[in-house]
Short mmCIF file of C-alpha atoms in Angstrom, two decimals:
data_model
loop_
_atom_site.label_atom_id
_atom_site.label_comp_id
_atom_site.label_asym_id
_atom_site.label_seq_id
_atom_site.Cartn_x
_atom_site.Cartn_y
_atom_site.Cartn_z
CA MET A 1 -64.51 -49.25 5.39
CA GLN A 2 -65.04 -50.41 1.80
CA PRO A 3 -61.80 -50.82 -0.24
CA ARG A 4 -62.97 -48.29 -2.84
CA ALA A 5 -63.76 -45.66 -0.21
CA PHE A 6 -60.43 -46.29 1.55
CA ALA A 7 -58.48 -45.77 -1.68
CA ILE A 8 -60.28 -42.51 -2.39
CA LEU A 9 -59.63 -41.20 1.13
CA THR A 10 -55.94 -42.18 0.94
CA ALA A 11 -55.50 -40.33 -2.36
CA LEU A 12 -57.09 -37.20 -0.91
CA LEU A 13 -54.79 -37.28 2.13
CA LEU A 14 -51.66 -37.71 0.01
CA GLY A 15 -52.71 -34.81 -2.16
CA VAL A 16 -53.17 -32.54 0.85
CA LEU A 17 -49.80 -33.54 2.30
CA GLY A 18 -48.10 -32.93 -1.05
CA LEU A 19 -49.53 -29.42 -1.32
CA GLY A 20 -48.45 -28.73 2.23
CA SER A 21 -44.87 -29.68 1.52
CA VAL A 22 -44.81 -27.34 -1.47
CA ALA A 23 -46.20 -24.54 0.66
CA VAL A 24 -43.49 -24.79 3.36
CA THR A 25 -40.51 -25.40 1.06
CA ASP A 26 -38.37 -22.37 0.14
CA TRP A 27 -38.01 -22.53 -3.64
CA THR A 28 -36.24 -19.15 -3.94
CA PRO A 29 -32.97 -19.50 -5.94
CA SER A 30 -29.97 -19.24 -3.61
CA THR A 31 -28.03 -15.98 -3.84
CA THR A 32 -25.18 -17.13 -1.63
CA SER A 33 -21.88 -16.34 -3.32
CA ALA A 34 -19.05 -18.81 -3.64
CA ALA A 35 -16.90 -16.68 -1.36
CA ALA A 36 -19.57 -16.66 1.34
CA ALA A 37 -20.18 -20.41 1.35
CA PRO A 38 -16.85 -22.24 1.43
CA ALA A 39 -18.37 -25.44 2.79
CA ALA A 40 -20.67 -25.79 -0.19
CA THR A 41 -18.20 -24.95 -2.92
CA GLY A 42 -14.80 -25.91 -1.61
CA VAL A 43 -13.69 -22.28 -1.53
CA THR A 44 -10.91 -21.33 0.85
CA GLY A 45 -11.21 -18.59 3.43
CA SER A 46 -9.99 -15.95 0.99
CA GLY A 47 -12.72 -16.69 -1.53
CA ALA A 48 -10.40 -18.60 -3.86
CA PRO A 49 -10.78 -22.10 -5.25
CA PRO A 50 -8.76 -24.89 -3.63
CA SER A 51 -5.02 -24.92 -4.27
CA GLY A 52 -5.33 -27.90 -6.57
CA GLY A 53 -6.97 -25.65 -9.14
CA THR A 54 -10.11 -27.73 -9.58
CA THR A 55 -13.69 -26.82 -8.87
CA ALA A 56 -15.08 -28.62 -5.84
CA THR A 57 -17.19 -31.69 -6.59
CA GLY A 58 -20.84 -30.80 -6.91
CA ALA A 59 -20.35 -27.08 -7.57
CA SER A 60 -23.27 -26.11 -9.75
CA ALA A 61 -23.30 -23.73 -12.68
CA THR A 62 -24.73 -20.23 -12.43
CA PRO A 63 -27.82 -19.21 -14.44
CA THR A 64 -25.46 -17.86 -17.13
CA GLY A 65 -23.83 -21.26 -17.54
CA ASP A 66 -20.61 -20.18 -15.85
CA PRO A 67 -19.19 -22.42 -13.09
CA ALA A 68 -19.96 -21.52 -9.49
CA VAL A 69 -16.21 -21.20 -8.86
CA TRP A 70 -13.72 -20.24 -11.56
CA THR A 71 -10.44 -22.08 -11.85
CA ARG A 72 -7.54 -21.04 -14.01
CA SER A 73 -8.41 -23.62 -16.66
CA THR A 74 -12.15 -22.94 -16.82
CA LEU A 75 -11.67 -19.19 -17.04
CA ARG A 76 -8.87 -19.53 -19.56
CA ASN A 77 -10.97 -21.81 -21.79
CA LYS A 78 -13.95 -19.47 -21.69
CA LEU A 79 -11.89 -16.43 -22.67
CA MET A 80 -9.91 -18.18 -25.39
CA SER A 81 -13.20 -19.34 -26.94
CA GLU A 82 -14.60 -15.82 -26.74
CA MET A 83 -11.54 -14.38 -28.42
CA GLU A 84 -11.68 -16.93 -31.23
CA ALA A 85 -15.36 -16.17 -31.81
CA THR A 86 -15.00 -12.37 -31.60
CA ASP A 87 -11.79 -10.45 -30.86
CA PRO A 88 -9.33 -9.85 -28.00
CA GLY A 89 -11.21 -6.74 -26.88
CA VAL A 90 -14.32 -8.76 -26.03
CA ALA A 91 -12.37 -11.39 -24.11
CA LEU A 92 -10.35 -8.79 -22.19
CA ALA A 93 -13.49 -6.85 -21.27
CA ASP A 94 -15.04 -10.03 -19.93
CA LEU A 95 -11.86 -10.84 -18.00
CA ASP A 96 -11.92 -7.36 -16.49
CA ARG A 97 -15.57 -7.78 -15.48
CA ILE A 98 -15.00 -11.16 -13.86
CA THR A 99 -11.92 -10.08 -11.90
CA LYS A 100 -13.74 -7.05 -10.54
CA GLN A 101 -16.78 -9.09 -9.53
CA LEU A 102 -14.72 -11.98 -8.12
CA PRO A 103 -11.36 -10.70 -6.81
CA TYR A 104 -10.03 -14.21 -6.11
CA THR A 105 -9.66 -14.67 -9.89
CA VAL A 106 -6.89 -12.03 -9.88
CA ARG A 107 -4.58 -14.81 -8.66
CA PHE A 108 -4.56 -16.32 -12.13
CA CYS A 109 -5.82 -13.56 -14.41
CA HIS A 110 -2.33 -12.31 -15.32
CA PRO A 111 -1.09 -15.58 -16.87
CA ILE A 112 -4.44 -15.98 -18.65
CA ALA A 113 -4.01 -12.51 -20.12
CA HIS A 114 -0.50 -13.56 -21.20
CA GLU A 115 -2.03 -16.46 -23.13
CA LEU A 116 -4.52 -14.16 -24.82
CA GLY A 117 -1.61 -11.97 -25.94
CA HIS A 118 0.27 -14.95 -27.38
CA ALA A 119 -2.81 -16.12 -29.25
CA ALA A 120 -3.54 -12.65 -30.61
CA VAL A 121 -0.08 -12.32 -32.16
CA LYS A 122 -0.61 -15.60 -33.99
CA ARG A 123 -4.12 -14.66 -35.03
CA PHE A 124 -3.09 -11.30 -36.51
CA ASN A 125 0.11 -12.65 -38.13
CA ALA A 126 2.47 -10.70 -35.87
CA ASP A 127 0.86 -7.33 -36.67
CA PHE A 128 1.87 -5.89 -33.31
CA GLN A 129 0.06 -2.59 -33.73
CA LYS A 130 -3.16 -4.43 -34.50
CA VAL A 131 -2.63 -6.71 -31.49
CA ILE A 132 -2.21 -3.83 -29.04
CA SER A 133 -4.98 -1.71 -30.57
CA PHE A 134 -7.43 -3.34 -28.15
CA PRO A 135 -7.70 -1.95 -24.57
CA HIS A 136 -5.24 -4.12 -22.68
CA GLU A 137 -4.62 -2.74 -19.19
CA THR A 138 -6.68 -5.35 -17.33
CA CYS A 139 -4.79 -7.78 -15.06
CA ALA A 140 -1.74 -5.53 -14.88
CA ALA A 141 -1.32 -5.44 -18.68
CA GLY A 142 -0.81 -9.21 -18.92
CA TYR A 143 -2.14 -9.25 -22.49
CA LEU A 144 0.52 -6.77 -23.55
CA HIS A 145 3.21 -8.82 -21.81
CA GLY A 146 2.13 -11.98 -23.60
CA ALA A 147 2.05 -10.23 -26.96
CA VAL A 148 5.59 -8.92 -26.50
CA GLU A 149 6.76 -12.37 -25.38
CA GLU A 150 5.38 -13.95 -28.54
CA MET A 151 6.84 -11.25 -30.79
CA LEU A 152 10.32 -11.69 -29.31
CA ASN A 153 10.11 -15.46 -29.18
CA SER A 154 9.42 -15.61 -32.92
CA SER A 155 11.89 -12.86 -33.84
CA GLN A 156 14.95 -13.61 -35.97
CA GLN A 157 16.78 -10.69 -34.32
CA PRO A 158 15.38 -10.34 -30.78
CA GLU A 159 18.33 -8.23 -29.63
CA VAL A 160 17.34 -5.64 -32.24
CA ASP A 161 13.57 -5.98 -32.13
CA LEU A 162 13.32 -5.63 -28.35
CA LEU A 163 14.36 -1.98 -28.76
CA LYS A 164 11.71 -1.37 -31.43
CA LEU A 165 8.62 -3.06 -30.01
CA CYS A 166 7.76 -0.46 -27.40
CA ALA A 167 9.05 2.60 -29.28
CA PRO A 168 8.44 5.45 -29.37
CA LYS A 169 6.44 5.58 -26.10
CA ASN A 170 8.54 2.99 -24.27
CA SER A 171 5.88 2.64 -21.57
CA GLY A 172 6.75 0.79 -18.39
CA PRO A 173 4.26 -2.08 -18.89
CA CYS A 174 5.48 -2.68 -22.44
CA ILE A 175 9.14 -2.85 -21.44
CA HIS A 176 8.17 -5.05 -18.50
CA GLY A 177 6.70 -7.35 -21.15
CA VAL A 178 10.01 -7.28 -23.01
CA GLY A 179 11.59 -8.55 -19.80
CA HIS A 180 9.26 -11.55 -19.83
CA GLY A 181 10.14 -12.06 -23.48
CA THR A 182 13.89 -12.11 -22.83
CA MET A 183 13.41 -15.22 -20.71
CA PHE A 184 11.57 -16.91 -23.59
CA VAL A 185 14.38 -16.03 -25.99
CA ALA A 186 17.09 -17.06 -23.51
CA LYS A 187 15.33 -20.33 -22.61
CA GLN A 188 15.19 -19.30 -18.94
CA ASP A 189 18.91 -18.49 -18.78
CA VAL A 190 19.03 -15.48 -16.44
CA ALA A 191 22.45 -14.23 -17.55
CA LYS A 192 21.49 -14.28 -21.24
CA ALA A 193 18.15 -12.62 -20.53
CA ARG A 194 19.93 -9.98 -18.46
CA ASP A 195 22.26 -9.25 -21.37
CA LEU A 196 19.21 -8.65 -23.58
CA CYS A 197 17.71 -6.25 -21.03
CA SER A 198 21.02 -4.42 -20.96
CA LYS A 199 20.52 -3.50 -24.63
CA PHE A 200 18.28 -0.67 -23.44
CA THR A 201 20.18 2.59 -23.24
CA THR A 202 18.75 3.94 -19.97
CA ASP A 203 18.90 2.48 -16.48
CA GLN A 204 15.17 3.09 -16.06
CA ASN A 205 14.31 0.83 -18.97
CA ARG A 206 16.86 -1.79 -17.94
CA ILE A 207 15.20 -1.90 -14.52
CA ARG A 208 11.74 -2.18 -16.06
CA CYS A 209 12.99 -5.01 -18.24
CA SER A 210 14.51 -6.74 -15.21
CA GLU A 211 11.10 -6.71 -13.51
CA GLY A 212 9.60 -8.87 -16.26
CA LEU A 213 12.69 -11.07 -16.34
CA PHE A 214 12.51 -12.02 -12.66
CA MET A 215 8.74 -12.27 -12.58
CA GLN A 216 9.11 -14.85 -15.35
CA LEU A 217 11.81 -16.68 -13.39
CA PHE A 218 10.01 -16.93 -10.06
CA GLY A 219 6.50 -17.54 -11.29
CA PRO A 220 5.32 -17.07 -14.88
CA ASP A 221 2.20 -18.83 -13.67
CA GLU A 222 1.88 -19.24 -9.92
CA GLU A 223 0.10 -22.58 -10.39
CA ASP A 224 2.69 -24.00 -12.81
CA GLU A 225 4.97 -26.56 -11.20
CA LYS A 226 7.37 -26.33 -14.14
CA ALA A 227 8.34 -22.82 -13.05
CA LYS A 228 9.96 -24.25 -9.93
CA ALA A 229 12.34 -26.36 -12.00
CA ASN A 230 14.21 -23.20 -12.99
CA LEU A 231 15.41 -22.77 -9.41
CA PRO A 232 17.68 -25.66 -8.32
CA ALA A 233 16.77 -27.02 -4.89
CA ASP A 234 20.40 -27.51 -3.82
CA LYS A 235 21.30 -23.88 -4.42
CA LEU A 236 18.11 -22.66 -2.75
CA ALA A 237 18.98 -24.76 0.30
CA GLN A 238 22.29 -22.93 0.58
CA ASP A 239 20.84 -19.50 -0.22
CA PRO A 240 17.05 -19.06 0.18
CA LEU A 241 17.12 -15.92 -1.96
CA TYR A 242 19.15 -17.43 -4.79
CA PRO A 243 20.09 -16.05 -7.31
CA CYS A 244 19.40 -12.46 -6.25
CA LYS A 245 22.59 -11.53 -4.41
CA ASP A 246 24.64 -12.73 -7.42
CA GLN A 247 22.98 -10.23 -9.78
CA PRO A 248 24.49 -6.86 -10.78
CA ALA A 249 23.32 -4.06 -8.49
CA LEU A 250 20.89 -2.66 -11.07
CA PHE A 251 19.07 -6.00 -11.33
CA GLN A 252 18.98 -6.97 -7.66
CA PRO A 253 15.87 -4.99 -6.55
CA ALA A 254 13.54 -6.71 -9.04
CA CYS A 255 15.00 -10.11 -8.20
CA PHE A 256 14.41 -9.65 -4.46
CA PHE A 257 10.95 -8.18 -5.12
CA TYR A 258 9.71 -11.22 -7.08
CA ALA A 259 11.48 -13.91 -5.03
CA PRO A 260 8.50 -14.19 -2.59
CA THR A 261 6.34 -15.42 -5.49
CA PHE A 262 8.32 -18.65 -5.47
CA TYR A 263 8.34 -18.88 -1.67
CA LEU A 264 4.57 -18.49 -1.38
CA SER A 265 3.75 -20.94 -4.17
CA SER A 266 6.17 -23.48 -2.69
CA HIS A 267 4.41 -23.23 0.68
CA ASP A 268 0.84 -23.67 -0.59
CA TYR A 269 -0.34 -20.16 0.26
CA PRO A 270 -4.04 -20.76 -0.63
CA ASN A 271 -4.40 -23.32 2.15
CA HIS A 272 -1.87 -21.93 4.62
CA PRO A 273 -2.62 -18.26 5.39
CA GLU A 274 0.15 -18.15 7.98
CA VAL A 275 2.71 -18.35 5.17
CA TYR A 276 2.46 -14.59 4.48
CA ALA A 277 3.84 -13.75 7.92
CA ASP A 278 6.41 -16.53 7.51
CA ALA A 279 7.51 -15.00 4.20
CA LEU A 280 8.35 -11.72 5.94
CA LYS A 281 10.63 -13.61 8.34
CA TRP A 282 12.16 -15.44 5.36
CA CYS A 283 12.96 -12.08 3.73
CA LEU A 284 15.27 -11.26 6.61
CA ALA A 285 17.78 -13.65 5.01
CA GLY A 286 18.36 -10.85 2.49
CA LYS A 287 19.65 -8.39 5.08
CA ALA A 288 23.30 -9.10 4.43
CA SER A 289 22.95 -8.52 0.70
CA GLY A 290 20.69 -5.50 1.10
CA GLY A 291 17.62 -7.21 -0.33
CA ALA A 292 15.37 -7.48 2.72
CA VAL A 293 13.45 -4.27 1.98
CA ASP A 294 12.65 -5.18 -1.63
CA CYS A 295 11.79 -8.73 -0.58
CA SER A 296 9.39 -7.38 2.05
CA ARG A 297 7.79 -5.13 -0.54
CA GLY A 298 7.38 -8.19 -2.72
CA VAL A 299 5.61 -10.03 0.09
CA GLY A 300 3.22 -7.10 0.45
CA SER A 301 2.57 -7.06 -3.28
CA ARG A 302 1.82 -10.79 -3.48
CA THR A 303 -0.27 -10.66 -0.31
CA MET A 304 -2.46 -8.02 -1.90
CA LYS A 305 -2.60 -9.82 -5.24
CA TYR A 306 -3.80 -13.04 -3.64
CA ASN A 307 -6.22 -11.34 -1.23
CA LEU A 308 -7.79 -8.47 -3.14
CA ASP A 309 -11.14 -9.33 -1.60
CA ARG A 310 -9.88 -8.71 1.96
CA GLU A 311 -7.63 -5.70 2.01
CA ASP A 312 -7.62 -5.19 5.77
CA TRP A 313 -6.61 -8.81 6.34
CA ALA A 314 -3.70 -8.33 3.93
CA ALA A 315 -2.55 -5.29 5.91
CA GLN A 316 -2.75 -7.33 9.11
CA GLN A 317 -0.23 -9.78 7.66
CA CYS A 318 2.20 -6.90 7.07
CA ALA A 319 1.62 -5.78 10.66
CA THR A 320 3.06 -9.08 11.96
CA ALA A 321 6.61 -8.00 11.05
CA ALA A 322 8.72 -7.32 14.13
CA ASP A 323 10.37 -4.14 12.84
CA GLY A 324 8.79 -0.91 11.63
CA TRP A 325 10.96 -0.72 8.50
CA GLN A 326 9.63 -4.09 7.36
CA ARG A 327 6.02 -3.23 8.13
CA LYS A 328 6.47 -0.05 6.08
CA ALA A 329 8.07 -1.92 3.17
CA CYS A 330 5.29 -4.51 3.19
CA ALA A 331 2.66 -1.73 3.14
CA GLU A 332 4.40 -0.17 0.15
CA GLY A 333 4.01 -3.51 -1.61
CA LEU A 334 0.30 -3.58 -0.80
CA VAL A 335 -0.14 -0.18 -2.43
CA SER A 336 2.10 -1.12 -5.36
CA TYR A 337 -0.06 -4.03 -6.46
CA TYR A 338 -3.39 -2.41 -5.64
CA THR A 339 -2.64 0.60 -7.82
CA VAL A 340 -1.35 -1.54 -10.68
CA ASN A 341 -4.54 -3.61 -10.58
CA TYR A 342 -6.93 -0.69 -10.02
CA THR A 343 -5.60 2.06 -12.22
CA ASP A 344 -8.05 4.83 -11.26
CA ALA A 345 -6.69 7.89 -9.45
CA GLY A 346 -8.49 7.13 -6.19
CA ALA A 347 -7.30 3.54 -5.82
CA ALA A 348 -4.60 4.14 -3.19
CA GLY A 349 -6.86 6.28 -1.03
CA ARG A 350 -9.60 3.67 -1.25
CA LEU A 351 -7.20 0.97 -0.10
CA CYS A 352 -5.86 3.01 2.82
CA GLY A 353 -9.41 3.76 3.95
CA LYS A 354 -10.10 0.04 4.33
CA ILE A 355 -7.11 -0.56 6.64
CA THR A 356 -8.07 -0.43 10.32
CA ASN A 357 -4.57 -0.65 11.84
CA LYS A 358 -3.56 2.99 12.29
CA GLU A 359 0.17 2.36 11.86
CA MET A 360 -0.38 0.38 8.68
CA GLN A 361 -2.85 2.97 7.42
CA GLY A 362 -0.19 5.64 7.89
CA TYR A 363 2.37 3.62 5.95
CA CYS A 364 -0.22 3.10 3.25
CA ARG A 365 -0.86 6.82 2.89
CA SER A 366 2.83 7.65 2.69
CA ALA A 367 3.72 4.90 0.22
CA SER A 368 5.16 6.27 -3.01
CA GLY A 369 8.03 6.00 -5.41
CA LEU A 370 7.63 2.38 -6.48
CA SER A 371 7.74 1.41 -10.11
CA ALA A 372 4.38 1.69 -11.82
CA SER A 373 5.07 -1.49 -13.77
CA LEU A 374 5.68 -3.80 -10.80
CA ASP A 375 2.75 -6.22 -10.87
#
């Protein structure tokens, strides 16, 4: 065959083969979600990013420019930029949308909302009414909590102003935020923060304040290693539920309820799903001081918070408890967090309908009486 003819024939063959490869290749954009493809994105079994808080190498951006998997830092940076360019209402609405679409982000939405609240107070020159004029219930009212923290932290008379900030409504979430703020004012000194909470004139508001206080102690940000420094290792070794049994009776329930936050973060809960069942066994150390029930409720609450995308699995963790009283308490915690996160009237019924274990479903349906500000 002549060289010229051979070259022409070769070119034709390559062209045909190239068209064939295009014809058999699937060029449809992938619709696989991050939660459904852990091997590709580094997502854990619960649909959350790895415990290190970084997006897996090679995770591509979505068509909107958002990362394939949100981390605390990437979501925080996006929302802070949005708020600076517009207003807190826009950022909070976007946060609400993202957490509803991707439930794993609920793990870190509350501290992000706190940061938005802090920034808003600075932006609006401590005009508290302006700050809270934006809808702020998303992520268990974290924005409100952060705003109250910032107001108290910059106050010249926090012991006076803490009684004024939430007046006249004195709603539970607002006073819960005051509790967070007392720890800022007291520089993480529990006794001093407790004295500030005691300025409220009713036990109900002192209890609400104590909820924010101990949430701040055990995990202001579940991914923040600095939070653990507030709990001395030597004292925890002697008493796993330190410092709860040493608190006045009125403050003990909130302390026991939030103690599991520290336990779970210390045991790498994103990568060790067995730790939820272990936490229920750990709570039994509170039997002698009467804190085992509240601790078990706290485990249920955190289990739901960290696994909002798999409600039935969360209930199965509660079902591992050996005793019925603890399974019931854990179920109450599930309902507590679910109804704080989803504030519509049908939230509890929707949760119970997703639970397949009949005993746990029954506990779910009977759960009631917990504080509406426990988040």
